[in-house]
Coordinates of C-alpha atoms and ligand atoms in Angstrom, one line a residue:
M17 CA 14.5 -34.1 3.1
S18 CA 15.8 -30.5 2.1
G19 CA 15.2 -27.4 3.0
R20 CA 12.2 -26.5 0.5
E21 CA 10.6 -29.8 0.7
R22 CA 10.5 -28.8 5.0
L23 CA 8.9 -25.4 3.6
L24 CA 6.8 -26.9 1.6
Q25 CA 5.8 -29.3 4.4
W26 CA 5.0 -26.7 6.9
L27 CA 2.9 -24.3 4.5
D28 CA 0.7 -27.4 4.4
S29 CA 1.3 -28.6 8.1
E30 CA 0.9 -25.6 9.9
R31 CA -2.5 -24.2 7.9
D32 CA -4.7 -24.3 11.5
R33 CA -1.9 -22.5 13.3
Q34 CA -1.5 -19.6 10.7
L35 CA -5.5 -19.0 10.6
D36 CA -5.2 -18.8 14.2
F37 CA -3.0 -16.2 14.7
L38 CA -5.0 -14.3 12.0
R39 CA -7.6 -14.7 13.8
A40 CA -6.2 -13.5 16.9
F41 CA -4.7 -10.7 14.8
T42 CA -8.2 -9.6 13.5
R43 CA -9.5 -9.8 17.4
I44 CA -7.1 -6.8 18.5
D45 CA -8.5 -3.0 17.6
T46 CA -5.8 -1.8 15.8
C47 CA -7.5 0.8 14.2
N48 CA -5.5 4.1 12.9
P49 CA -6.6 6.5 14.1
P50 CA -6.1 6.7 17.1
G51 CA -3.5 3.9 16.0
D52 CA -2.8 2.2 19.0
T53 CA -1.2 -0.9 18.2
T54 CA 0.6 -2.0 21.0
E55 CA -1.5 -5.2 22.1
A56 CA -1.0 -6.2 18.8
A57 CA 2.4 -5.6 18.9
D58 CA 2.6 -7.9 22.1
L59 CA 0.8 -10.7 20.2
F60 CA 3.8 -10.8 17.1
R61 CA 6.8 -10.7 20.0
A62 CA 4.6 -13.6 21.5
F63 CA 4.8 -15.2 18.4
L64 CA 8.3 -14.5 17.8
D65 CA 9.5 -15.5 21.1
Q66 CA 7.9 -18.6 21.2
E67 CA 9.7 -19.4 17.8
G68 CA 13.1 -18.4 19.3
I69 CA 13.5 -15.8 17.2
A70 CA 15.2 -13.0 18.6
H71 CA 13.3 -9.3 18.0
R72 CA 13.8 -6.0 18.6
T73 CA 11.1 -2.7 19.2
E74 CA 11.6 0.9 17.9
A75 CA 8.8 3.1 19.3
P76 CA 9.4 6.5 18.4
Q77 CA 5.7 6.6 19.8
A78 CA 5.0 4.1 22.5
Q79 CA 1.5 3.7 21.5
T80 CA 3.0 2.5 17.9
P81 CA 5.8 0.2 18.5
N82 CA 7.7 -1.0 15.1
L83 CA 9.2 -4.7 15.2
I84 CA 12.3 -5.7 13.8
A85 CA 13.5 -9.1 13.4
T86 CA 16.9 -9.8 11.1
F87 CA 18.8 -13.0 10.8
A88 CA 22.0 -13.9 8.9
G89 CA 21.8 -17.0 6.5
S90 CA 24.7 -19.5 5.8
G91 CA 27.0 -17.7 4.1
N92 CA 27.0 -14.4 1.6
G93 CA 24.4 -13.4 0.0
R94 CA 21.6 -10.9 -0.5
H95 CA 19.4 -8.9 2.1
L96 CA 15.5 -9.5 1.7
V97 CA 13.1 -7.7 3.7
L98 CA 9.9 -8.3 4.5
N99 CA 7.2 -5.0 5.5
G100 CA 3.7 -5.3 6.7
H101 CA 1.9 -2.8 9.0
L102 CA -0.4 -3.2 11.9
D103 CA -2.7 -0.6 11.4
V104 CA -6.0 -0.4 10.3
F105 CA -8.7 1.4 8.6
P106 CA -11.2 2.7 11.6
V107 CA -14.5 0.7 11.6
G108 CA -16.6 3.7 10.3
D109 CA -20.4 3.3 11.0
R110 CA -20.5 0.4 13.3
S111 CA -24.4 0.2 13.0
A112 CA -23.4 -0.8 8.7
W113 CA -21.7 -3.8 10.2
S114 CA -23.8 -7.1 10.5
R115 CA -21.1 -8.8 13.2
D116 CA -18.8 -7.4 15.6
P117 CA -15.5 -5.6 13.6
W118 CA -13.0 -7.5 16.3
S119 CA -15.4 -10.8 16.2
G120 CA -12.4 -12.6 14.1
D121 CA -15.5 -15.3 12.7
I122 CA -15.1 -17.8 10.5
A123 CA -17.8 -17.7 8.0
D124 CA -18.4 -19.2 4.3
G125 CA -14.7 -19.4 4.1
R126 CA -13.8 -16.0 5.2
V127 CA -12.0 -14.6 8.3
H128 CA -14.4 -11.6 9.4
G129 CA -12.9 -8.5 10.9
R130 CA -12.0 -4.5 10.2
G131 CA -7.9 -4.6 8.6
T132 CA -8.4 -8.8 7.2
V133 CA -7.8 -7.5 4.2
D134 CA -6.0 -4.4 5.0
M135 CA -3.5 -5.9 5.9
K136 CA -3.9 -8.4 8.4
C137 CA -4.0 -10.9 6.2
G138 CA -0.7 -9.6 4.6
T139 CA 1.6 -9.0 8.0
S140 CA 0.5 -12.3 8.7
A141 CA 1.7 -14.1 6.0
L142 CA 5.4 -12.3 6.1
L143 CA 5.5 -13.1 9.7
F144 CA 5.1 -17.0 9.2
V145 CA 7.1 -16.4 5.9
Y146 CA 9.7 -15.1 7.9
A147 CA 9.7 -17.7 10.6
Y148 CA 9.9 -20.5 8.5
L149 CA 12.9 -19.5 6.6
H150 CA 14.8 -18.9 9.7
R151 CA 14.0 -22.4 11.1
L152 CA 15.9 -22.8 7.7
R153 CA 18.9 -20.4 8.3
A154 CA 21.4 -23.4 8.4
E155 CA 20.3 -23.6 4.8
L156 CA 20.0 -20.1 3.7
P157 CA 22.7 -17.3 2.5
G158 CA 22.0 -13.8 2.8
R159 CA 20.1 -12.3 5.2
V160 CA 16.5 -11.6 5.8
T161 CA 14.7 -8.9 7.7
L162 CA 11.1 -8.7 8.9
T163 CA 9.6 -5.2 9.5
V164 CA 6.2 -5.0 11.1
V165 CA 5.3 -1.3 11.5
S166 CA 2.3 0.4 13.5
D167 CA 1.6 3.6 11.0
E168 CA 1.2 2.8 7.6
E169 CA -2.6 4.3 7.7
T170 CA -2.0 7.8 8.5
G171 CA 1.2 8.1 6.3
G172 CA 3.9 6.0 8.2
R173 CA 5.7 8.9 9.4
W174 CA 6.1 6.6 12.8
G175 CA 6.3 3.6 10.8
S176 CA 8.4 2.5 8.1
A177 CA 9.6 5.8 7.0
W178 CA 10.8 6.4 10.8
L179 CA 12.7 3.1 10.3
V180 CA 14.2 3.7 7.1
E181 CA 15.5 7.0 7.8
N182 CA 16.7 5.6 11.4
C183 CA 17.3 2.2 11.4
A184 CA 18.5 2.5 7.2
K185 CA 21.5 0.1 7.5
E186 CA 19.0 -2.7 8.7
V187 CA 16.1 -2.4 6.9
L188 CA 17.1 -1.3 3.4
G189 CA 17.9 -4.5 1.6
D190 CA 18.7 -5.2 -1.5
C191 CA 14.3 -6.1 -2.4
V192 CA 11.8 -6.1 -0.3
L193 CA 8.4 -7.9 -0.6
N194 CA 5.5 -6.8 1.1
S195 CA 1.5 -8.0 1.2
E196 CA -0.3 -5.5 1.0
P197 CA -3.7 -6.2 -1.1
S198 CA -2.6 -6.0 -4.8
G199 CA -5.7 -8.9 -5.9
L200 CA -4.1 -12.5 -6.6
E201 CA -4.1 -11.1 -10.6
T202 CA -1.4 -8.6 -10.2
V203 CA 1.7 -8.4 -9.1
R204 CA 2.3 -4.1 -8.4
F205 CA 5.8 -2.9 -9.1
G206 CA 4.7 0.4 -9.0
E207 CA 2.3 3.6 -7.7
K208 CA 0.9 6.9 -8.1
S209 CA 1.4 9.4 -6.0
M210 CA -1.0 12.3 -5.2
L211 CA -0.6 15.8 -4.9
W212 CA -3.4 18.0 -2.9
L213 CA -4.3 21.2 -4.0
R214 CA -6.3 24.1 -2.0
F215 CA -8.2 27.0 -4.3
R216 CA -9.1 30.1 -2.7
I217 CA -11.3 32.6 -5.1
A218 CA -12.2 35.9 -3.2
V219 CA -14.2 38.7 -5.6
P220 CA -16.1 41.5 -3.9
G221 CA -19.6 39.7 -4.2
G222 CA -22.8 41.6 -3.7
H223 CA -26.4 41.2 -5.2
S224 CA -27.7 38.9 -7.6
A225 CA -29.4 41.5 -9.0
Y226 CA -26.1 43.4 -10.2
P227 CA -24.2 40.9 -11.3
H228 CA -22.1 43.7 -13.1
T229 CA -21.0 45.3 -9.8
G230 CA -19.1 42.3 -8.2
G231 CA -18.6 39.7 -9.8
S232 CA -19.0 35.2 -8.9
A233 CA -16.6 33.3 -7.2
N234 CA -18.5 30.7 -8.1
K235 CA -18.5 31.3 -11.6
V236 CA -14.9 31.9 -11.1
A237 CA -14.2 28.2 -9.7
A238 CA -16.1 26.7 -13.1
A239 CA -14.0 28.0 -15.5
L240 CA -11.2 27.0 -13.0
I241 CA -12.2 23.0 -12.3
G242 CA -12.9 23.5 -16.6
E243 CA -9.1 24.0 -16.9
L244 CA -8.2 21.5 -13.8
L245 CA -9.9 18.7 -15.6
A246 CA -7.8 19.4 -18.9
I247 CA -4.6 18.6 -17.2
E248 CA -5.6 15.2 -17.3
A249 CA -4.5 15.1 -20.7
M250 CA -0.8 15.8 -19.7
A251 CA 1.1 12.1 -21.5
P252 CA 3.5 10.7 -19.0
E253 CA 7.0 10.2 -20.2
E254 CA 6.9 6.6 -19.2
P255 CA 10.2 4.4 -18.9
E256 CA 11.0 2.6 -21.4
T257 CA 10.6 -1.1 -19.2
V258 CA 7.6 0.6 -17.9
R259 CA 5.9 1.3 -20.9
R260 CA 7.1 -2.0 -22.5
T261 CA 5.5 -3.4 -19.3
L262 CA 2.7 -1.1 -19.8
D263 CA 1.2 -1.5 -23.1
R264 CA 1.6 -5.6 -23.5
V265 CA -2.4 -7.0 -23.7
D266 CA -2.8 -9.3 -21.1
V267 CA -0.7 -6.9 -18.5
Q268 CA -3.9 -4.1 -19.3
E269 CA -6.2 -7.0 -19.2
A270 CA -5.6 -8.4 -15.5
S271 CA -5.6 -4.9 -14.7
E272 CA -8.9 -4.3 -15.8
R273 CA -9.7 -7.9 -13.8
S274 CA -8.5 -6.2 -10.9
L275 CA -9.7 -3.2 -10.5
G276 CA -12.3 -2.9 -12.6
A277 CA -13.4 -2.0 -16.3
G278 CA -11.0 1.7 -17.2
A279 CA -8.6 0.5 -14.5
A280 CA -5.5 0.3 -17.6
K281 CA -5.9 4.0 -18.3
V282 CA -6.5 5.7 -15.5
M283 CA -3.6 3.7 -14.2
R284 CA -1.5 5.7 -16.7
R285 CA -2.9 9.2 -16.8
I286 CA -3.4 11.8 -14.0
S287 CA -6.5 12.0 -12.8
V288 CA -8.1 15.3 -11.0
N289 CA -10.9 15.2 -8.3
I290 CA -12.6 18.6 -7.1
G291 CA -13.4 16.5 -3.5
V292 CA -14.5 19.7 -2.1
M293 CA -16.1 23.0 -3.3
Q294 CA -17.5 25.6 -1.1
G295 CA -18.6 28.6 -2.0
G296 CA -21.8 30.5 -1.1
V297 CA -24.0 31.7 1.2
K298 CA -27.6 32.7 -0.2
I299 CA -29.4 31.9 -3.4
N300 CA -29.5 35.6 -4.2
M301 CA -26.2 36.7 -3.3
L302 CA -23.1 36.6 -5.7
P303 CA -20.5 34.9 -3.8
A304 CA -17.6 36.3 -2.7
E305 CA -15.9 33.4 -2.0
C306 CA -15.2 30.0 -3.1
M307 CA -12.3 27.3 -2.1
L308 CA -11.6 24.1 -3.5
E309 CA -9.7 21.6 -2.7
V310 CA -8.5 19.7 -5.5
D311 CA -7.1 15.7 -5.5
F312 CA -4.7 15.1 -8.8
R313 CA -3.1 11.3 -8.9
L314 CA 0.1 11.2 -10.8
P315 CA 0.9 8.4 -13.0
V316 CA 4.8 6.8 -13.4
G317 CA 6.5 9.5 -16.0
I318 CA 4.2 13.1 -14.1
S319 CA 6.0 14.6 -11.7
R320 CA 4.8 16.9 -9.1
A321 CA 6.7 19.4 -10.2
S322 CA 5.2 19.2 -13.4
V323 CA 1.8 19.5 -12.6
L324 CA 2.7 22.1 -9.8
E325 CA 3.7 24.2 -13.1
A326 CA 0.8 23.9 -15.1
V327 CA -1.4 24.5 -12.2
A328 CA 0.8 28.0 -11.9
A329 CA 0.1 28.9 -15.3
I330 CA -3.3 28.4 -15.1
V331 CA -3.8 30.5 -11.9
A332 CA -1.7 33.6 -13.1
R333 CA -4.4 33.9 -15.4
Y334 CA -7.2 34.3 -12.5
P335 CA -5.9 37.6 -10.5
M336 CA -8.6 36.2 -7.9
V337 CA -7.3 33.3 -7.5
S338 CA -4.5 31.9 -4.7
F339 CA -3.3 28.5 -4.2
E340 CA -1.6 26.4 -2.0
E341 CA -0.1 22.5 -1.8
L342 CA -1.5 20.2 1.0
L343 CA 1.2 17.5 2.7
P344 CA 3.9 19.5 0.7
G345 CA 7.1 17.3 -0.2
G346 CA 4.8 14.1 -0.8
P347 CA 6.4 11.2 -2.7
E348 CA 6.9 11.2 -6.5
A349 CA 4.7 8.1 -8.6
N350 CA 7.5 5.5 -7.9
W351 CA 8.4 2.0 -9.5
S352 CA 10.7 -0.4 -9.2
D353 CA 12.1 -2.7 -12.6
P354 CA 9.2 -4.9 -13.6
T355 CA 11.2 -7.5 -14.9
H356 CA 13.1 -7.6 -12.0
E357 CA 14.1 -11.5 -10.7
M358 CA 11.7 -11.1 -7.8
V359 CA 8.3 -10.1 -10.1
G360 CA 9.7 -13.2 -11.9
H361 CA 9.1 -15.3 -8.4
L362 CA 5.9 -14.1 -7.3
V363 CA 4.5 -14.7 -10.7
R364 CA 5.7 -18.4 -11.1
H365 CA 4.6 -19.4 -7.7
A366 CA 1.3 -17.4 -7.7
G367 CA 0.9 -18.8 -11.8
A368 CA 1.6 -22.6 -10.7
A369 CA -1.0 -22.3 -7.9
L370 CA -3.8 -20.6 -9.6
G371 CA -3.3 -21.6 -13.4
Q372 CA -3.5 -18.6 -14.1
T373 CA -0.2 -15.9 -14.4
P374 CA -0.2 -12.4 -12.7
Q375 CA 0.5 -9.3 -14.6
P376 CA 2.8 -6.3 -13.0
I377 CA 1.1 -3.7 -12.7
V378 CA 1.3 -0.2 -11.2
S379 CA -1.1 0.1 -7.8
L380 CA -3.5 2.9 -7.7
G381 CA -3.4 3.5 -4.2
G382 CA -0.4 4.2 -1.8
T383 CA 1.9 1.5 0.3
D384 CA 5.2 1.8 2.1
T385 CA 6.6 0.2 -0.8
R386 CA 7.6 3.7 -1.9
L387 CA 9.7 5.0 0.6
W388 CA 11.8 2.3 -0.3
R389 CA 12.0 2.5 -4.0
V390 CA 13.1 6.1 -3.4
K391 CA 16.2 5.0 -1.4
G392 CA 16.8 2.6 -4.9
V393 CA 15.5 -0.7 -3.3
P394 CA 12.7 -2.5 -5.6
A395 CA 10.1 -3.5 -4.0
F396 CA 7.1 -5.6 -5.0
V397 CA 3.4 -6.1 -3.7
Y398 CA 1.6 -9.3 -4.0
G399 CA -1.5 -9.9 -1.7
C400 CA -5.2 -10.8 -1.4
S401 CA -8.3 -8.8 -3.2
P402 CA -8.7 -5.7 -2.4
A403 CA -12.6 -6.3 -2.2
G404 CA -14.4 -5.0 0.7
M405 CA -11.1 -2.7 2.0
G406 CA -11.8 -0.5 4.3
A407 CA -15.8 -1.1 4.1
A408 CA -18.5 -2.7 6.6
D409 CA -18.2 -6.1 7.1
E410 CA -14.4 -6.7 5.7
S411 CA -13.4 -10.4 5.5
V412 CA -10.7 -11.9 3.7
S413 CA -10.7 -15.5 1.9
I414 CA -8.8 -17.9 3.8
A415 CA -8.4 -20.0 0.7
E416 CA -6.1 -16.3 -0.4
F417 CA -4.3 -15.9 3.3
H418 CA -2.9 -19.4 2.5
H419 CA -2.2 -18.5 -1.3
V420 CA -0.6 -15.2 -0.4
L421 CA 1.9 -16.7 2.7
R422 CA 2.6 -19.2 0.6
V423 CA 3.7 -17.3 -2.7
H424 CA 5.9 -15.1 -0.6
A425 CA 7.6 -18.1 1.0
L426 CA 8.3 -19.7 -2.5
A427 CA 9.5 -16.3 -3.8
A428 CA 11.5 -15.4 -1.0
W429 CA 13.0 -18.9 -0.7
D430 CA 14.3 -18.7 -4.6
Y431 CA 15.5 -15.4 -4.6
L432 CA 17.6 -16.1 -1.5
I433 CA 19.3 -19.1 -3.0
A434 CA 19.8 -17.8 -6.4
G435 CA 21.7 -15.2 -4.6
R436 CA 24.4 -17.9 -3.3
Ligands
LIG12 ZN1 -2.2 -1.4 3.7

């Protein structure tokens, strides 16, 4: 039997084992914050030990261990990196859940529990992909590295960001596969970035019967908000290959199906959310202070600097307004070549199983793939449906779990073999 045939056989014959692992992982509380993932890391290490796979732990903090496993194949070739995270969103309002958030119960063809969608499904899938490729290492050229990280939900500082900075030689590689929830209809080759600004408006204030004396910080805020919202009209300078990809009607349709009506536009424009607005203390007082926190989401082709420049030009006309950047130094909107060979492998295998070809799009939210992209390593995301992610009664389709595992396994195989 050829290596590929054996791979296909394991994908099918070990479905129960794959599912059991996902359920066991789901039963472990890894919510972040607080982000203690030691028990989940133990589960992954036990699996790797059972498979006879060498691994090591990089733990810049004891409670947030990151696992690295890497093997060299039978000859020179490409270095493929698999990346997933252990931590999940907090449970939120426990009373909104109809079952234990850590149950791992199966009902209606789904595994139930917090983090099943984001991304216990995907990280479990990549663990099995790695194990199967490892079994076939005598037939595979190149190298495969598995990275299972502990801090994604609070920014990645102790997770992928730490690995990329401190273990670059091992974890950068030639291409990255990530299995965050993308929806089966799309492959994510890029993502928008966020820019968070806080504005403070200060005027003398006073009694509302004497508006001529002190001015109103809230009135200034209203005018300022109008001007900030107008930044949404800023046109991105999309790189040619991105523009050509996103202009395609089938890509736009797939993004709307996957992300909701209007998504195709949102993907390529700035969105401005006035998330927090606090001003005034009493109905008959002129508010002396108002504070705004504004979340800008930047598409590919609009830099943080250009938005900051536009904001500074507006604020220059309002001497009573000051602003600061929250989380300065954050990432730019980022992308990998949508015509990269790996996109072809993912699309082909997913399409063959679904009878419908997924389309390459830019993600509205963020993933750890940005950390590789900024280092020049192409990174792509394909995973289960994002529906229910972070909500009460989160659950993942078992069929989608097996599908995602299969697509990544076959795409990884083809990518490695083609690099011989
Ligand atoms: Zn995630």
